[in-house]
CSV table of C-alpha atoms in Angstrom, one decimal:
chain,number,residue,atom,x,y,z
A,1,MET,CA,-14.4,9.3,127.6
A,2,ASN,CA,-12.3,9.5,124.5
A,3,ASP,CA,-13.8,11.5,121.7
A,4,THR,CA,-13.2,8.6,119.2
A,5,PRO,CA,-16.1,7.1,117.2
A,6,GLY,CA,-17.7,4.2,119.0
A,7,TRP,CA,-16.9,5.4,122.5
A,8,ALA,CA,-18.9,8.7,122.7
A,9,SER,CA,-21.8,9.9,120.7
A,10,PRO,CA,-21.3,12.8,118.4
A,11,GLY,CA,-22.3,16.1,120.0
A,12,SER,CA,-21.8,14.9,123.6
A,13,ALA,CA,-19.8,16.9,126.2
A,14,SER,CA,-16.0,16.7,125.9
A,15,SER,CA,-14.0,14.6,128.3
A,16,ASP,CA,-12.7,17.6,130.2
A,17,GLY,CA,-16.1,18.6,131.5
A,18,ASP,CA,-16.9,21.3,128.9
A,19,THR,CA,-20.6,22.0,129.1
A,20,ASN,CA,-20.9,25.2,127.1
A,21,GLY,CA,-22.6,23.5,124.2
A,22,SER,CA,-19.5,23.4,122.0
A,23,THR,CA,-19.0,20.3,119.9
A,24,PRO,CA,-15.8,18.2,120.3
A,25,GLN,CA,-13.4,18.0,117.3
A,26,TRP,CA,-15.4,15.4,115.3
A,27,SER,CA,-15.2,14.9,111.6
A,28,SER,CA,-17.8,16.6,109.6
A,29,ASN,CA,-18.6,13.3,108.0
A,30,GLN,CA,-21.0,11.7,110.6
A,31,PRO,CA,-23.7,9.0,110.5
A,32,PRO,CA,-27.4,10.2,110.2
A,33,ALA,CA,-28.8,11.7,113.4
A,34,GLY,CA,-30.7,9.5,115.7
A,35,GLN,CA,-29.3,6.3,114.3
A,36,TRP,CA,-26.2,6.0,116.4
A,37,GLN,CA,-26.0,3.3,119.0
A,38,PRO,CA,-23.5,3.1,121.8
A,39,PRO,CA,-21.4,0.0,122.2
A,40,ALA,CA,-23.2,-2.9,124.0
A,41,ALA,CA,-22.0,-4.3,127.3
A,42,PRO,CA,-19.2,-6.8,127.2
A,43,GLY,CA,-20.5,-10.3,126.3
A,44,THR,CA,-23.6,-9.0,124.6
A,45,PRO,CA,-24.0,-10.1,121.0
A,46,PRO,CA,-24.1,-7.3,118.5
A,47,PRO,CA,-27.5,-6.1,117.4
A,48,ALA,CA,-28.9,-7.1,114.1
A,49,PRO,CA,-28.3,-4.6,111.3
A,50,PRO,CA,-31.3,-2.5,110.5
A,51,GLN,CA,-33.5,-3.5,107.6
A,52,GLY,CA,-33.2,-1.8,104.3
A,53,GLY,CA,-29.5,-2.1,103.6
A,54,PRO,CA,-26.0,-2.0,105.2
A,55,GLY,CA,-24.5,0.7,107.2
A,56,TRP,CA,-26.3,3.3,109.4
A,57,GLY,CA,-30.1,2.7,109.0
A,58,GLY,CA,-29.9,1.3,105.5
A,59,VAL,CA,-27.5,4.0,104.2
A,60,PRO,CA,-24.1,2.8,102.9
A,61,PRO,CA,-21.4,3.8,105.4
A,62,GLN,CA,-19.4,6.9,104.5
A,63,GLY,CA,-16.3,8.6,105.8
A,64,PRO,CA,-13.9,7.0,108.3
A,65,TRP,CA,-16.1,4.0,109.0
A,66,HIS,CA,-15.8,2.6,105.5
A,67,VAL,CA,-12.8,0.3,105.0
A,68,PRO,CA,-12.1,0.0,101.3
A,69,PRO,CA,-11.3,-3.4,99.8
A,70,ILE,CA,-7.6,-4.2,99.2
A,71,ALA,CA,-6.6,-3.0,95.8
A,72,LYS,CA,-6.0,-5.7,93.1
A,73,PRO,CA,-5.0,-4.0,89.8
A,74,GLY,CA,-3.5,-7.2,88.4
A,75,VAL,CA,-3.0,-10.8,89.2
A,76,ILE,CA,-2.3,-10.3,92.9
A,77,ALA,CA,-3.8,-8.1,95.7
A,78,LEU,CA,-1.5,-5.4,97.0
A,79,ARG,CA,-0.8,-6.9,100.4
A,80,PRO,CA,1.5,-9.5,101.9
A,81,LEU,CA,0.9,-12.8,100.0
A,82,THR,CA,0.3,-16.3,101.1
A,83,MET,CA,1.5,-19.3,99.2
A,84,GLY,CA,-2.0,-19.7,97.7
A,85,ASP,CA,-1.9,-16.1,96.5
A,86,ILE,CA,1.5,-16.6,94.9
A,87,LEU,CA,0.4,-19.8,93.0
A,88,ASP,CA,-2.9,-18.2,92.0
A,89,GLY,CA,-1.1,-15.2,90.7
A,90,ALA,CA,1.3,-17.3,88.6
A,91,VAL,CA,-1.6,-19.4,87.2
A,92,THR,CA,-3.6,-16.2,86.5
A,93,THR,CA,-0.7,-14.7,84.7
A,94,LEU,CA,-0.6,-17.7,82.4
A,95,ARG,CA,-4.3,-17.5,81.8
A,96,ARG,CA,-4.6,-13.8,81.2
A,97,TYR,CA,-1.4,-13.4,79.2
A,98,TRP,CA,-1.4,-16.7,77.5
A,99,ARG,CA,-0.6,-15.5,74.0
A,100,THR,CA,2.7,-13.8,75.2
A,101,VAL,CA,3.6,-16.4,77.8
A,102,LEU,CA,2.9,-19.5,75.6
A,103,THR,CA,4.8,-17.9,72.6
A,104,VAL,CA,7.8,-17.6,74.8
A,105,THR,CA,7.6,-21.0,76.6
A,106,VAL,CA,6.6,-23.0,73.6
A,107,SER,CA,9.4,-21.6,71.5
A,108,VAL,CA,12.0,-22.1,74.2
A,109,ALA,CA,10.7,-25.6,75.0
A,110,ALA,CA,10.7,-26.6,71.3
A,111,VAL,CA,14.4,-25.5,70.9
A,112,MET,CA,15.4,-27.4,74.0
A,113,GLN,CA,13.6,-30.6,72.9
A,114,ILE,CA,15.0,-30.5,69.4
A,115,ALA,CA,18.5,-30.1,70.8
A,116,GLN,CA,17.9,-33.0,73.2
A,117,ILE,CA,16.5,-35.3,70.5
A,118,LEU,CA,19.4,-34.7,68.2
A,119,CYS,CA,22.0,-35.2,70.9
A,120,GLN,CA,20.2,-38.4,72.1
A,121,ARG,CA,20.0,-39.7,68.6
A,122,TYR,CA,23.5,-38.9,67.3
A,123,LEU,CA,25.9,-37.9,70.1
A,124,VAL,CA,25.0,-40.4,72.9
A,125,PRO,CA,26.7,-43.7,72.0
A,126,THR,CA,24.8,-46.9,72.3
A,127,GLN,CA,25.6,-48.8,75.5
A,128,GLU,CA,26.3,-52.5,75.6
A,129,PRO,CA,23.6,-54.5,77.4
A,130,LEU,CA,24.4,-55.5,81.0
A,131,ASP,CA,25.3,-59.1,81.6
A,132,PRO,CA,22.5,-60.9,83.4
A,133,ASN,CA,25.1,-62.6,85.6
A,134,ALA,CA,26.9,-59.4,86.5
A,135,THR,CA,27.8,-58.9,90.2
A,136,PRO,CA,26.3,-55.9,92.1
A,137,ALA,CA,29.7,-54.1,91.8
A,138,GLU,CA,29.7,-54.7,88.0
A,139,THR,CA,26.1,-53.4,87.8
A,140,LEU,CA,27.0,-50.3,89.6
A,141,ASP,CA,30.1,-49.7,87.4
A,142,HIS,CA,28.0,-50.2,84.3
A,143,THR,CA,25.3,-47.8,85.5
A,144,LEU,CA,27.9,-45.1,86.4
A,145,GLU,CA,29.7,-45.5,83.0
A,146,SER,CA,26.4,-45.2,81.1
A,147,PHE,CA,25.5,-42.1,83.0
A,148,ARG,CA,29.0,-40.6,82.3
A,149,ILE,CA,28.8,-41.3,78.6
A,150,SER,CA,25.2,-40.0,78.3
A,151,ALA,CA,26.1,-36.8,80.2
A,152,ILE,CA,29.1,-36.1,77.9
A,153,GLY,CA,26.9,-36.6,74.8
A,154,MET,CA,24.2,-34.4,76.1
A,155,VAL,CA,26.5,-31.4,76.9
A,156,PRO,CA,25.4,-29.4,73.8
A,157,ALA,CA,21.8,-29.9,74.8
A,158,TYR,CA,22.5,-28.7,78.3
A,159,VAL,CA,24.2,-25.6,77.1
A,160,ILE,CA,21.3,-24.8,74.7
A,161,ALA,CA,18.8,-25.5,77.5
A,162,ALA,CA,20.6,-23.2,79.9
A,163,ILE,CA,20.6,-20.3,77.4
A,164,ALA,CA,17.0,-20.9,76.4
A,165,THR,CA,15.9,-21.1,80.1
A,166,MET,CA,17.7,-17.8,80.8
A,167,LEU,CA,16.0,-16.1,77.9
A,168,SER,CA,12.6,-17.4,79.0
A,169,ALA,CA,13.2,-16.3,82.6
A,170,ALA,CA,14.1,-12.8,81.4
A,171,LEU,CA,11.0,-12.4,79.2
A,172,LEU,CA,8.6,-14.0,81.8
A,173,THR,CA,9.9,-11.7,84.5
A,174,VAL,CA,9.0,-8.7,82.4
A,175,VAL,CA,5.5,-10.1,81.6
A,176,ILE,CA,4.8,-10.9,85.3
A,177,SER,CA,5.9,-7.5,86.4
A,178,ARG,CA,3.3,-6.0,84.0
A,179,ALA,CA,0.7,-8.6,85.1
A,180,VAL,CA,1.0,-7.4,88.7
A,181,LEU,CA,0.0,-3.9,87.6
A,182,GLY,CA,-2.8,-5.3,85.3
A,183,LYS,CA,-1.2,-3.7,82.2
A,184,PRO,CA,-1.1,-5.4,78.8
A,185,ILE,CA,2.2,-6.4,77.2
A,186,ASP,CA,3.2,-8.1,74.0
A,187,LEU,CA,6.2,-10.1,73.1
A,188,GLY,CA,7.9,-7.2,71.3
A,189,THR,CA,7.7,-5.0,74.3
A,190,ALA,CA,8.9,-7.7,76.7
A,191,TRP,CA,11.9,-8.3,74.4
A,192,ARG,CA,12.8,-4.6,74.3
A,193,GLU,CA,12.7,-4.3,78.1
A,194,ALA,CA,14.5,-7.6,78.7
A,195,ARG,CA,17.3,-7.3,76.1
A,196,PRO,CA,19.5,-4.9,78.0
A,197,ARG,CA,19.6,-7.2,81.0
A,198,LEU,CA,20.4,-10.4,79.2
A,199,LEU,CA,24.2,-10.2,79.5
A,200,PRO,CA,24.1,-9.5,83.3
A,201,LEU,CA,21.5,-12.3,83.7
A,202,LEU,CA,23.8,-14.7,81.8
A,203,GLY,CA,26.6,-13.8,84.3
A,204,LEU,CA,24.3,-14.4,87.2
A,205,SER,CA,23.1,-17.7,85.7
A,206,LEU,CA,26.7,-18.9,85.4
A,207,LEU,CA,28.0,-17.5,88.7
A,208,VAL,CA,25.5,-19.1,91.1
A,209,PRO,CA,26.0,-22.7,89.8
A,210,LEU,CA,29.8,-22.2,89.8
A,211,ILE,CA,29.6,-21.2,93.5
A,212,GLY,CA,27.6,-24.3,94.2
A,213,LEU,CA,30.1,-26.4,92.3
A,214,ALA,CA,33.0,-24.9,94.3
A,215,VAL,CA,31.2,-25.6,97.6
A,216,MET,CA,30.6,-29.2,96.6
A,217,THR,CA,34.2,-29.6,95.5
A,218,VAL,CA,35.5,-28.2,98.8
A,219,GLY,CA,33.2,-30.5,100.8
A,220,VAL,CA,34.1,-33.7,98.9
A,221,LEU,CA,37.9,-33.0,98.3
A,222,PRO,CA,39.2,-33.8,101.8
A,223,GLY,CA,37.6,-37.2,101.9
A,224,TYR,CA,38.7,-38.0,98.4
A,225,LEU,CA,42.3,-37.0,99.1
A,226,LEU,CA,42.4,-39.0,102.3
A,227,ASP,CA,40.6,-42.0,100.7
A,228,SER,CA,38.1,-41.9,103.5
A,229,ASP,CA,34.5,-42.9,102.6
A,230,ALA,CA,33.1,-41.6,105.9
A,231,LEU,CA,34.8,-38.2,105.5
A,232,THR,CA,33.6,-38.0,101.9
A,233,ALA,CA,30.0,-38.8,102.9
A,234,LEU,CA,30.2,-36.3,105.7
A,235,GLY,CA,31.7,-33.6,103.5
A,236,SER,CA,29.2,-34.2,100.8
A,237,LEU,CA,26.3,-33.9,103.2
A,238,ALA,CA,27.7,-30.6,104.6
A,239,ALA,CA,28.3,-29.2,101.2
A,240,LEU,CA,24.8,-30.2,100.0
A,241,LEU,CA,23.3,-28.3,102.9
A,242,ALA,CA,25.4,-25.3,102.2
A,243,VAL,CA,24.4,-25.4,98.5
A,244,VAL,CA,20.7,-25.5,99.4
A,245,TRP,CA,21.2,-22.6,101.8
A,246,LEU,CA,22.9,-20.6,99.1
A,247,TRP,CA,20.2,-21.6,96.5
A,248,ILE,CA,17.5,-20.0,98.7
A,249,ARG,CA,19.7,-17.1,99.7
A,250,PHE,CA,20.2,-16.1,96.0
A,251,SER,CA,16.8,-17.2,94.7
A,252,LEU,CA,15.5,-13.7,94.4
A,253,ALA,CA,18.6,-12.4,92.6
A,254,SER,CA,17.2,-12.9,89.1
A,255,PRO,CA,14.1,-10.8,89.7
A,256,ALA,CA,16.1,-8.1,91.4
A,257,LEU,CA,18.6,-8.0,88.5
A,258,MET,CA,15.8,-7.7,85.9
A,259,LEU,CA,13.3,-5.3,87.7
A,260,GLU,CA,15.7,-3.1,89.7
A,261,ARG,CA,18.4,-3.0,87.0
A,262,GLN,CA,21.0,-4.3,89.5
A,263,GLY,CA,24.4,-5.7,88.6
A,264,VAL,CA,25.3,-9.3,89.2
A,265,PHE,CA,26.9,-8.9,92.6
A,266,ALA,CA,24.5,-6.2,93.7
A,267,SER,CA,21.5,-8.4,92.8
A,268,MET,CA,22.9,-11.3,94.8
A,269,LYS,CA,23.4,-8.9,97.8
A,270,ARG,CA,19.8,-7.7,97.3
A,271,SER,CA,18.5,-11.2,97.3
A,272,ALA,CA,20.4,-12.0,100.5
A,273,LYS,CA,18.9,-8.9,102.1
A,274,LEU,CA,15.3,-9.7,101.1
A,275,VAL,CA,15.7,-13.4,102.2
A,276,GLN,CA,17.3,-12.6,105.5
A,277,GLY,CA,15.0,-13.6,108.4
A,278,THR,CA,12.5,-15.5,106.2
A,279,TRP,CA,14.8,-18.2,104.8
A,280,TRP,CA,12.5,-21.0,106.0
A,281,ARG,CA,9.4,-19.5,104.6
A,282,ILE,CA,10.9,-18.9,101.1
A,283,PHE,CA,12.4,-22.4,101.3
A,284,GLY,CA,9.1,-24.0,102.0
A,285,ILE,CA,7.2,-22.1,99.4
A,286,THR,CA,9.9,-22.7,96.7
A,287,VAL,CA,10.2,-26.5,97.5
A,288,LEU,CA,6.4,-27.0,97.6
A,289,ALA,CA,5.8,-25.1,94.4
A,290,ASN,CA,8.6,-27.1,92.6
A,291,LEU,CA,7.3,-30.4,93.9
A,292,LEU,CA,3.7,-29.5,92.8
A,293,MET,CA,5.0,-28.5,89.3
A,294,ALA,CA,7.0,-31.7,89.1
A,295,LEU,CA,3.8,-33.7,89.9
A,296,VAL,CA,1.9,-31.7,87.3
A,297,GLY,CA,4.7,-32.3,84.8
A,298,MET,CA,4.6,-36.1,85.4
A,299,ILE,CA,0.9,-36.2,84.9
A,300,LEU,CA,1.1,-34.2,81.7
A,301,ALA,CA,3.9,-36.5,80.4
A,302,ILE,CA,2.2,-39.8,81.1
A,303,PRO,CA,0.0,-39.9,78.0
A,304,PHE,CA,2.9,-38.9,75.7
A,305,THR,CA,5.3,-41.5,77.2
A,306,THR,CA,2.6,-44.2,76.9
A,307,LEU,CA,2.0,-43.3,73.3
A,308,ALA,CA,5.7,-43.2,72.6
A,309,MET,CA,6.2,-46.7,74.1
A,310,ALA,CA,3.3,-48.1,72.2
A,311,LEU,CA,4.6,-46.8,68.8
A,312,SER,CA,8.1,-47.9,69.5
A,313,LEU,CA,7.1,-51.4,70.6
A,314,ASP,CA,5.3,-51.8,67.3
A,315,ASN,CA,8.6,-51.1,65.5
A,316,LEU,CA,10.8,-53.2,67.7
A,317,ALA,CA,11.1,-55.9,65.0
A,318,HIS,CA,12.7,-53.3,62.7
A,319,LEU,CA,15.0,-51.7,65.4
A,320,ASP,CA,18.7,-52.5,65.5
A,321,THR,CA,20.8,-52.9,68.7
A,322,SER,CA,20.5,-49.1,69.3
A,323,GLY,CA,17.4,-49.8,71.5
A,324,ILE,CA,14.1,-48.0,72.0
A,325,GLU,CA,15.7,-44.8,73.2
A,326,LYS,CA,17.1,-44.3,69.7
A,327,ASP,CA,13.8,-44.8,67.9
A,328,TRP,CA,12.6,-41.7,66.0
A,329,SER,CA,8.9,-42.2,67.0
A,330,PHE,CA,9.9,-42.5,70.7
A,331,LEU,CA,12.1,-39.4,70.6
A,332,ILE,CA,9.6,-37.3,68.7
A,333,VAL,CA,6.5,-38.2,70.7
A,334,THR,CA,8.3,-37.7,74.0
A,335,GLY,CA,9.8,-34.5,72.7
A,336,ILE,CA,6.3,-33.2,72.0
A,337,GLY,CA,5.3,-34.2,75.5
A,338,GLY,CA,8.3,-32.3,76.8
A,339,VAL,CA,7.3,-29.1,74.9
A,340,VAL,CA,3.7,-29.3,76.2
A,341,THR,CA,4.9,-29.9,79.8
A,342,ASN,CA,7.5,-27.2,79.9
A,343,ALA,CA,5.2,-24.7,78.2
A,344,ILE,CA,2.7,-25.0,81.1
A,345,VAL,CA,4.9,-25.8,84.0
A,346,TYR,CA,7.8,-23.4,83.5
A,347,PRO,CA,5.8,-20.0,83.5
A,348,ILE,CA,4.2,-21.0,86.8
A,349,THR,CA,7.6,-21.8,88.3
A,350,ALA,CA,9.0,-18.5,87.1
A,351,GLY,CA,5.9,-16.7,88.4
A,352,VAL,CA,6.4,-18.1,91.9
A,353,SER,CA,10.0,-16.8,91.9
A,354,VAL,CA,9.0,-13.3,90.8
A,355,LEU,CA,5.9,-13.1,93.0
A,356,LEU,CA,8.0,-14.2,96.0
A,357,TYR,CA,10.3,-11.2,95.3
A,358,VAL,CA,7.3,-8.9,95.1
A,359,ASP,CA,5.9,-10.3,98.3
A,360,GLN,CA,9.2,-9.8,100.2
A,361,ARG,CA,9.4,-6.2,99.0
A,362,ILE,CA,5.7,-5.6,100.0
A,363,ARG,CA,6.5,-7.0,103.5
A,364,ARG,CA,9.8,-5.1,104.0
A,365,GLU,CA,9.5,-2.0,101.9
A,366,ALA,CA,5.8,-1.2,101.3
A,367,LEU,CA,6.1,-1.9,97.6
A,368,ASP,CA,2.3,-2.1,97.5
A,369,ILE,CA,2.2,1.7,97.7
A,370,GLU,CA,4.6,2.0,94.7
A,371,LEU,CA,2.7,-0.6,92.8
A,372,GLY,CA,-0.6,1.1,93.4
A,373,ARG,CA,0.8,4.4,92.3
A,374,ALA,CA,2.3,2.8,89.2
A,375,ALA,CA,-1.1,1.2,88.4
A,376,GLY,CA,-2.8,4.6,88.7
A,377,LEU,CA,-5.0,3.6,91.5
A,378,PRO,CA,-6.8,6.4,93.4
A,379,GLY,CA,-5.5,7.0,96.9
A,380,TYR,CA,-2.0,5.9,96.2
A,381,GLY,CA,-0.6,9.3,95.2
A,382,GLY,CA,0.4,10.8,91.9
């Protein structure tokens, strides 16, 4: 028999027939004498544990039989994560570090909403109402023209929102990295750690969308030049699929840039390496998390939108031809709703991205050992 616990009782003869009374090479840490039981025959249910407590005869197990629980110094356990673990970790970060997280997200969301309100009020021109007798083609042209004019007027708000979102992502990445270790962090510390990485993060935030825009242009351009609707549709579909593939491939670049101090191109290569072989898993978790947060955002926005509509309808008699979307009460109430929604939804979305990065490194590089060491846990080295 093998001399491994569970197959031969401690003190029995060795497997090579040694009967001189010598003891095999067993660990000195053994269960109490007289309370060891050999394994039951196949198909026999295991015996009930002895009364008086767990382990050997009521004594807590010691030594090699005791399997310690998985370490969890912070918001996640140090093991490969499921989607539930990732979402729970993101929500727990918001709950435990709410002062720092909400200070960041509320400030950023307020700046974004103020910019959006001012652009909507003063830069987006009022559209002429659509003729009720308009043909479907005229309706489509009117809709496209309204979209084009609104998009041009909202450009300053888009720029401010992009910068604010980038700043929020940088600060939240630092906060979440500390939350994984269970260490406290305040806004000042997060800012000092994130500030040196803001310029590279800005470059990454600009480069990835530009790559997507270039791919879409290449896909649509042949059909546009040849004036072929079928070729344009086919090229648009192929380009869209390529953009989605690139979106997931580079989805971990931002955490890599912030936490590994990588450059822009190095962080993109790093993300591609971490995503390789698990594209569909990361795609599924990312899409499901974003859909869930979009649903939560819609639910949070409903009462504010309803109140804004009610207040604006009361003032319709005093409104000019600018419409309800220009009414101050409508803009302010919906803006407040936007701040509340973004302040809650965005840190969870950012948390999913960062924890996906941590999960991939745990799976591929045993990052859990480094995290346990950094957290000062016993058994993880100095």
